PDB file of C-alpha atoms and ligand atoms in Angstrom:
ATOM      1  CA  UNK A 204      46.641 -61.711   7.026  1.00  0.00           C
ATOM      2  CA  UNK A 205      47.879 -58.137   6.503  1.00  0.00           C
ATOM      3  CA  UNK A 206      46.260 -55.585   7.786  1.00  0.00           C
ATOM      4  CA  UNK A 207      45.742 -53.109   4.652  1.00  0.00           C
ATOM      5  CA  UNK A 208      47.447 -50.004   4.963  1.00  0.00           C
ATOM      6  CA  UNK A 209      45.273 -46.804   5.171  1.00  0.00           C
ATOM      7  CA  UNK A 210      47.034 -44.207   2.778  1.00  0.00           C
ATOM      8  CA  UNK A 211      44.601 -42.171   3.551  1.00  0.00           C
ATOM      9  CA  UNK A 212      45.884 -41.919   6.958  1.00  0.00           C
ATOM     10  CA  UNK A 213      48.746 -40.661   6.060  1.00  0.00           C
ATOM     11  CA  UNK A 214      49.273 -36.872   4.714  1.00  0.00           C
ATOM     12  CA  UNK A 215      50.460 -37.453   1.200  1.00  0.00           C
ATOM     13  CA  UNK A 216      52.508 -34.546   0.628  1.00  0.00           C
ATOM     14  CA  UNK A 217      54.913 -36.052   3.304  1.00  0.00           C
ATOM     15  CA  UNK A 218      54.580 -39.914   2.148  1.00  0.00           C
ATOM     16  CA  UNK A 219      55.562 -37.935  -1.470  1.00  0.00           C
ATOM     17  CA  UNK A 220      58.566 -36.906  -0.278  1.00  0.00           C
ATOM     18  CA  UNK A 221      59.586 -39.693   1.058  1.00  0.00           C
ATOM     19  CA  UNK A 222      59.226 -41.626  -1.312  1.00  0.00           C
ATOM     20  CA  UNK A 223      60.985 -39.335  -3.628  1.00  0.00           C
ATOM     21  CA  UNK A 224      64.265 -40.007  -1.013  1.00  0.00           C
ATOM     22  CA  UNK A 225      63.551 -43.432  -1.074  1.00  0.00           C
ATOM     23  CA  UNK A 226      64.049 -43.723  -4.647  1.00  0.00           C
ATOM     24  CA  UNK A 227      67.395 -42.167  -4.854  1.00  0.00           C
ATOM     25  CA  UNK A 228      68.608 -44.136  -2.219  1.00  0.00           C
ATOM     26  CA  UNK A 229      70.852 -47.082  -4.089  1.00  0.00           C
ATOM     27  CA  UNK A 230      70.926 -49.649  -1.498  1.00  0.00           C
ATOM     28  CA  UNK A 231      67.004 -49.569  -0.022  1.00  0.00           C
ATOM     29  CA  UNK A 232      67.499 -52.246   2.495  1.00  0.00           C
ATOM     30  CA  UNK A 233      70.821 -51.676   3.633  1.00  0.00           C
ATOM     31  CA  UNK A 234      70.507 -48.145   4.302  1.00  0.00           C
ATOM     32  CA  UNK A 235      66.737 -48.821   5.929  1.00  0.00           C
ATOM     33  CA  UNK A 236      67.772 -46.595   8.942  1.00  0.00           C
ATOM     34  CA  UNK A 237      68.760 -43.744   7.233  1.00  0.00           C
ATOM     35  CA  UNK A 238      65.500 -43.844   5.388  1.00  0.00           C
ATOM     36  CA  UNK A 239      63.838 -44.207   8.680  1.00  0.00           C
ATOM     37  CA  UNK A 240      65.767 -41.480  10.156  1.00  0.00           C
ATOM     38  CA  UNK A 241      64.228 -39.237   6.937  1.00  0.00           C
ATOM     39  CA  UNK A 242      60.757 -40.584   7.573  1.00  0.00           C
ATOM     40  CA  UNK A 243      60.780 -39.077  11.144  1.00  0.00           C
ATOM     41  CA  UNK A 244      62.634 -36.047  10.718  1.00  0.00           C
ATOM     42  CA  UNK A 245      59.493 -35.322   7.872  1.00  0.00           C
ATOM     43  CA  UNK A 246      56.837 -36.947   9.405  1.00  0.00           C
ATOM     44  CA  UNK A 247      57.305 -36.326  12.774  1.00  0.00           C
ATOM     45  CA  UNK A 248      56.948 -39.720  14.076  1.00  0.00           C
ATOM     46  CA  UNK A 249      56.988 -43.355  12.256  1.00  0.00           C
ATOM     47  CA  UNK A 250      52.973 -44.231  12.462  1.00  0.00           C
ATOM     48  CA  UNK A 251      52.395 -47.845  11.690  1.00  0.00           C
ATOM     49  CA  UNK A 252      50.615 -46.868   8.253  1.00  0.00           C
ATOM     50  CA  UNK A 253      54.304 -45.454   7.396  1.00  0.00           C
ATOM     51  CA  UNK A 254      56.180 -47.996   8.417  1.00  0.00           C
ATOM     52  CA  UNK A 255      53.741 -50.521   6.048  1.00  0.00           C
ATOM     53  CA  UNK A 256      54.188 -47.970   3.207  1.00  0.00           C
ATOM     54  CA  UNK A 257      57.955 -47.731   3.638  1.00  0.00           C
ATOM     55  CA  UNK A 258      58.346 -52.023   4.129  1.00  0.00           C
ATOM     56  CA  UNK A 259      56.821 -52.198   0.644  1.00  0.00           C
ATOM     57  CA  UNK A 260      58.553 -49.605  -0.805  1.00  0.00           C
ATOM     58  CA  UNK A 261      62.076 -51.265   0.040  1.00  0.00           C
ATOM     59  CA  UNK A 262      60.490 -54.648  -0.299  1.00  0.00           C
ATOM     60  CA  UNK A 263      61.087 -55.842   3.269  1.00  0.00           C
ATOM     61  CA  UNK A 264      58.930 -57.248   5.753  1.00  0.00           C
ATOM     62  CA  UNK A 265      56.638 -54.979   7.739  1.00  0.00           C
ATOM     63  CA  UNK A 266      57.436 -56.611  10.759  1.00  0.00           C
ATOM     64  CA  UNK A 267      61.443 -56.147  10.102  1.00  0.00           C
ATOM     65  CA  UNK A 268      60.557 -52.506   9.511  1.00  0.00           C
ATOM     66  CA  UNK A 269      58.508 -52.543  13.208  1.00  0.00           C
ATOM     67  CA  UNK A 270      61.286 -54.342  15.082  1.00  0.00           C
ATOM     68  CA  UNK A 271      63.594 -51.940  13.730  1.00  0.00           C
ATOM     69  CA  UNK A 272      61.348 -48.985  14.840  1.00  0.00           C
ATOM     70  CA  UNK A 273      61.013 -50.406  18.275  1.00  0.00           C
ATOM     71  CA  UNK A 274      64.638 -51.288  19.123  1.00  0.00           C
ATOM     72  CA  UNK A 275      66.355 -47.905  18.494  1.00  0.00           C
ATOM     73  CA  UNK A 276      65.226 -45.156  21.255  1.00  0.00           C
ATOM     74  CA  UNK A 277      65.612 -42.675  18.829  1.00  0.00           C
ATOM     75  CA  UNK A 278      62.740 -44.000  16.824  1.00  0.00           C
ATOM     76  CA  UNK A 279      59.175 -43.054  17.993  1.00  0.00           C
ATOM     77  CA  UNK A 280      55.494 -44.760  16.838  1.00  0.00           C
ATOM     78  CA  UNK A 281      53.846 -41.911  18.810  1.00  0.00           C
ATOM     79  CA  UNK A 282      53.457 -38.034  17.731  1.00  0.00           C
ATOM     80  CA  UNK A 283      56.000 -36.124  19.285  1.00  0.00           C
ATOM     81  CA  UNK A 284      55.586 -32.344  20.838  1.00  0.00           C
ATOM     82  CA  UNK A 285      57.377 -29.549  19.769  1.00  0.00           C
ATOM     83  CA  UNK A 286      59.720 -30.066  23.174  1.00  0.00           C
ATOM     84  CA  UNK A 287      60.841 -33.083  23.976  1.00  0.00           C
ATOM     85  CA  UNK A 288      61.384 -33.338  27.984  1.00  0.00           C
ATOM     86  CA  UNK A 289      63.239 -36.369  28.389  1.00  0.00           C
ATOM     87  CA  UNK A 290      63.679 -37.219  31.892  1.00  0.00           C
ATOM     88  CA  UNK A 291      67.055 -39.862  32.494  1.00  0.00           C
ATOM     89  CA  UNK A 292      66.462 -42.821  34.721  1.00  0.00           C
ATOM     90  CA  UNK A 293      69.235 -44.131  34.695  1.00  0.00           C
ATOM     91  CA  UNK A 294      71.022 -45.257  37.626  1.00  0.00           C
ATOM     92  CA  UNK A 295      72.667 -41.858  38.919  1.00  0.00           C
ATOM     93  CA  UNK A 296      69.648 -40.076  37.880  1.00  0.00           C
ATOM     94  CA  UNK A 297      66.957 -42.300  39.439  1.00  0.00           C
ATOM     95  CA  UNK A 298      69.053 -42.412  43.017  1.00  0.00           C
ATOM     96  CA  UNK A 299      68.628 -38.906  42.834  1.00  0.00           C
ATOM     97  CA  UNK A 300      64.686 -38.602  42.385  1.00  0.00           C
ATOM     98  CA  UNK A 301      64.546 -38.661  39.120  1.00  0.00           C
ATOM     99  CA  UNK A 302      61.131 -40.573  39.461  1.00  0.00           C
ATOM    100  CA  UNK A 303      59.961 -37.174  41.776  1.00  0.00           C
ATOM    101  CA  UNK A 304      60.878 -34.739  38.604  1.00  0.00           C
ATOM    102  CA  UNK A 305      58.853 -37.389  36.191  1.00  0.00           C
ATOM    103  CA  UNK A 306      55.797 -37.138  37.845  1.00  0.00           C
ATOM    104  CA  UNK A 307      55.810 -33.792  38.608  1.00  0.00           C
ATOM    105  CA  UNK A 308      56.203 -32.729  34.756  1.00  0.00           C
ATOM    106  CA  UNK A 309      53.545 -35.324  33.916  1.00  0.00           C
ATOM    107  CA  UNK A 310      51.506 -33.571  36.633  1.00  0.00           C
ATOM    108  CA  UNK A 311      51.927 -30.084  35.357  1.00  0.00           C
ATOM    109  CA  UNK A 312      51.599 -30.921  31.957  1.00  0.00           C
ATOM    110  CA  UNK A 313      48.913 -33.165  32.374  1.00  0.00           C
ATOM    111  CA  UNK A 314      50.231 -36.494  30.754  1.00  0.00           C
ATOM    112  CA  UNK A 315      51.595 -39.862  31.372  1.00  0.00           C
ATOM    113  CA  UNK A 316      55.226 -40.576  31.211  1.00  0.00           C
ATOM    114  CA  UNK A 317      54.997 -41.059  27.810  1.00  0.00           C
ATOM    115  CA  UNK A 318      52.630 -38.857  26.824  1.00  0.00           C
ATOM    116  CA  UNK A 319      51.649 -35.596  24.720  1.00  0.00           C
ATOM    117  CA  UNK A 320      50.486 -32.421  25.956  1.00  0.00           C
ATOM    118  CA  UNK A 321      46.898 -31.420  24.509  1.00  0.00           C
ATOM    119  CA  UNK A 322      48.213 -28.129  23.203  1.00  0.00           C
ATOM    120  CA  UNK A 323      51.076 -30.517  21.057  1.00  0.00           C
ATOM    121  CA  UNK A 324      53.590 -28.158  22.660  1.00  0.00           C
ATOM    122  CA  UNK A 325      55.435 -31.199  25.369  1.00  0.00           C
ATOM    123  CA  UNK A 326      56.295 -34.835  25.253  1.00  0.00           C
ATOM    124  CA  UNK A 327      57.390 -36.242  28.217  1.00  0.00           C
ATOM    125  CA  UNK A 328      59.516 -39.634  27.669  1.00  0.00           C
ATOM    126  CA  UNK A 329      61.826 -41.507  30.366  1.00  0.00           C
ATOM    127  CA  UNK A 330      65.185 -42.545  28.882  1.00  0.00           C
ATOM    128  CA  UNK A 331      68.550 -44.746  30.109  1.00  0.00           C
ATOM    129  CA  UNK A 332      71.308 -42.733  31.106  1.00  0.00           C
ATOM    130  CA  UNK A 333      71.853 -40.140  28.398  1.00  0.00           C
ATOM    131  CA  UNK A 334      76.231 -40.167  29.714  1.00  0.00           C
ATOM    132  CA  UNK A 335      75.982 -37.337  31.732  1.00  0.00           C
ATOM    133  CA  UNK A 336      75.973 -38.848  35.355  1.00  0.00           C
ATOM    134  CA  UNK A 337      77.592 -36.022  36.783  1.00  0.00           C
ATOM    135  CA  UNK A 338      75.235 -33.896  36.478  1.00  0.00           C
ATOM    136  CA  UNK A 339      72.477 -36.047  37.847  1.00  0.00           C
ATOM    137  CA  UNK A 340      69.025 -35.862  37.905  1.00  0.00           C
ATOM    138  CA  UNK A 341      69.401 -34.715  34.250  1.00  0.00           C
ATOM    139  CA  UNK A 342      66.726 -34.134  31.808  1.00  0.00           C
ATOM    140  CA  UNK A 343      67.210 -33.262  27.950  1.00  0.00           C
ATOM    141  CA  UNK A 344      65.029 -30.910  26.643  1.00  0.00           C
ATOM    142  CA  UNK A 345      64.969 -31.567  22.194  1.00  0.00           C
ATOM    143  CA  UNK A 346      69.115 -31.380  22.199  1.00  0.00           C
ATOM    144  CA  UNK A 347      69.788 -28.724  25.416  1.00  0.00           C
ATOM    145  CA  UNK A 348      70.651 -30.849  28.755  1.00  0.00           C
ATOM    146  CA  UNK A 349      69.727 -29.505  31.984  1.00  0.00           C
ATOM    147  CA  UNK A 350      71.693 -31.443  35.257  1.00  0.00           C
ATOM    148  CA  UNK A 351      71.073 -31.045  39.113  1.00  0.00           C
ATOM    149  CA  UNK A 352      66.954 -30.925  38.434  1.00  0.00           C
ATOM    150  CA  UNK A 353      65.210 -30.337  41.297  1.00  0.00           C
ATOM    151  CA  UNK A 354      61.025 -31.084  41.352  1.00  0.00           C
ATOM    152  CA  UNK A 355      60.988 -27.220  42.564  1.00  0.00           C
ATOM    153  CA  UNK A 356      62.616 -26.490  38.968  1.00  0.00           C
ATOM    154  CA  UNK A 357      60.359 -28.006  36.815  1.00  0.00           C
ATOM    155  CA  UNK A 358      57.242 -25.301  36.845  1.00  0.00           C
ATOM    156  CA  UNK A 359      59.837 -22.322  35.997  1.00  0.00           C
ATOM    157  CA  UNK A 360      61.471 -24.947  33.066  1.00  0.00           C
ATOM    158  CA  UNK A 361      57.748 -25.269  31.429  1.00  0.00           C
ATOM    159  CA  UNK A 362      56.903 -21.565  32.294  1.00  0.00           C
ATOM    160  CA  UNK A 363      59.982 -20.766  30.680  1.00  0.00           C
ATOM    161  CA  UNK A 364      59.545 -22.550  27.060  1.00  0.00           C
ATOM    162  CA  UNK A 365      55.612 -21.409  27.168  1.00  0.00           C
ATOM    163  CA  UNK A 366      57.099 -17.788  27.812  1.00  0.00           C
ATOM    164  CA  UNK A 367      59.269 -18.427  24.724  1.00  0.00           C
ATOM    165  CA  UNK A 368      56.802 -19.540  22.812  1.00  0.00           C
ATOM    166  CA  UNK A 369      54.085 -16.920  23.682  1.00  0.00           C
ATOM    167  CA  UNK A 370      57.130 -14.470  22.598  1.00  0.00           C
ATOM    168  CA  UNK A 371      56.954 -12.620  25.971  1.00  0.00           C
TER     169      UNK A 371
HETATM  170  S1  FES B  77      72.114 -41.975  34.764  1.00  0.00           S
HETATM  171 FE1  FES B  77      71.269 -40.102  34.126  1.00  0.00          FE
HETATM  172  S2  FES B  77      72.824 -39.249  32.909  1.00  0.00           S
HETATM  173 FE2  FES B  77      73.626 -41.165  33.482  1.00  0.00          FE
END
């Protein structure tokens, strides 16, 4: 049985809006990413209540909407912070401690590897290689790459974005 979907949940002035794209898209189905892509970019993040209220607004199967969701990194189910710190493992990156400069964020900002911050300010995700190998151990912070991380860099990276954000 479906589970019913709690609008509620949801804050309606952004489930408005999306909607309101939604229904000048032509082709619903076929362009179901870039309606996704809207969803998140307004929303934040793609909550399962969404991604019910979206699959029966385009009339297609929650669980097509969920696998989409899931398969495309660039999609996320959780909230997200204000900075993304998105630490590579690829291969480069990981031979290179990558792993060390994970855990030391998470330990400095308090959360798991895929976590959020209390204060909403960090998320801290792993990703594959993000094609800049050369630099390695790289992390992306929202769109800005930083290469040749060291653990002993990543207090003055955080200090540096709170800084920013206290205005100092
Ligand atoms: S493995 Fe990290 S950028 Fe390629």
């Amino acid at each position: 049985m479906n589970k019913i979907f709690k609008m509620d949940e949801l804050d309606q002035t952004k489930v408005q809006e999306i909607q309101e794209f939604i229904d000048k898209v032509e082709n619903k189905k076929g362009d179901i990413i870039k309606i996704l892509h809207f969803a998140q970019e307004h929303y934040g993040y793609l909550p399962k209540e969404l991604q019910l209220y979206i699959a029966r607004a385009v009339d297609l199967p929650a669980s097509k909407i969920n696998g989409i969701v899931t398969f495309y990194s660039f999609f996320t189910e959780k909230p997200t912070g204000k900075y993304t710190v998105a630490v590579c493992m690829g291969t480069a990156c990981y031979v290179k401690n990558a792993q060390e400069i994970l855990d030391e964020f998470a330990r400095l900002l308090k959360i798991g590897p895929d976590g959020l911050s209390e204060d909403g300010l960090f998320s801290l995700i792993s990703v594959r290689c993000i094609g800049a190998c050369g630099l390695a151990p790289v992390i992306k912070i929202n769109e800005k790459i930083i290469g040749h991380v060291t653990k002993d860099m990543v207090k003055g990276i955080i200090d540096d974005i709170v800084r920013q954000e206290r205005g100092d």
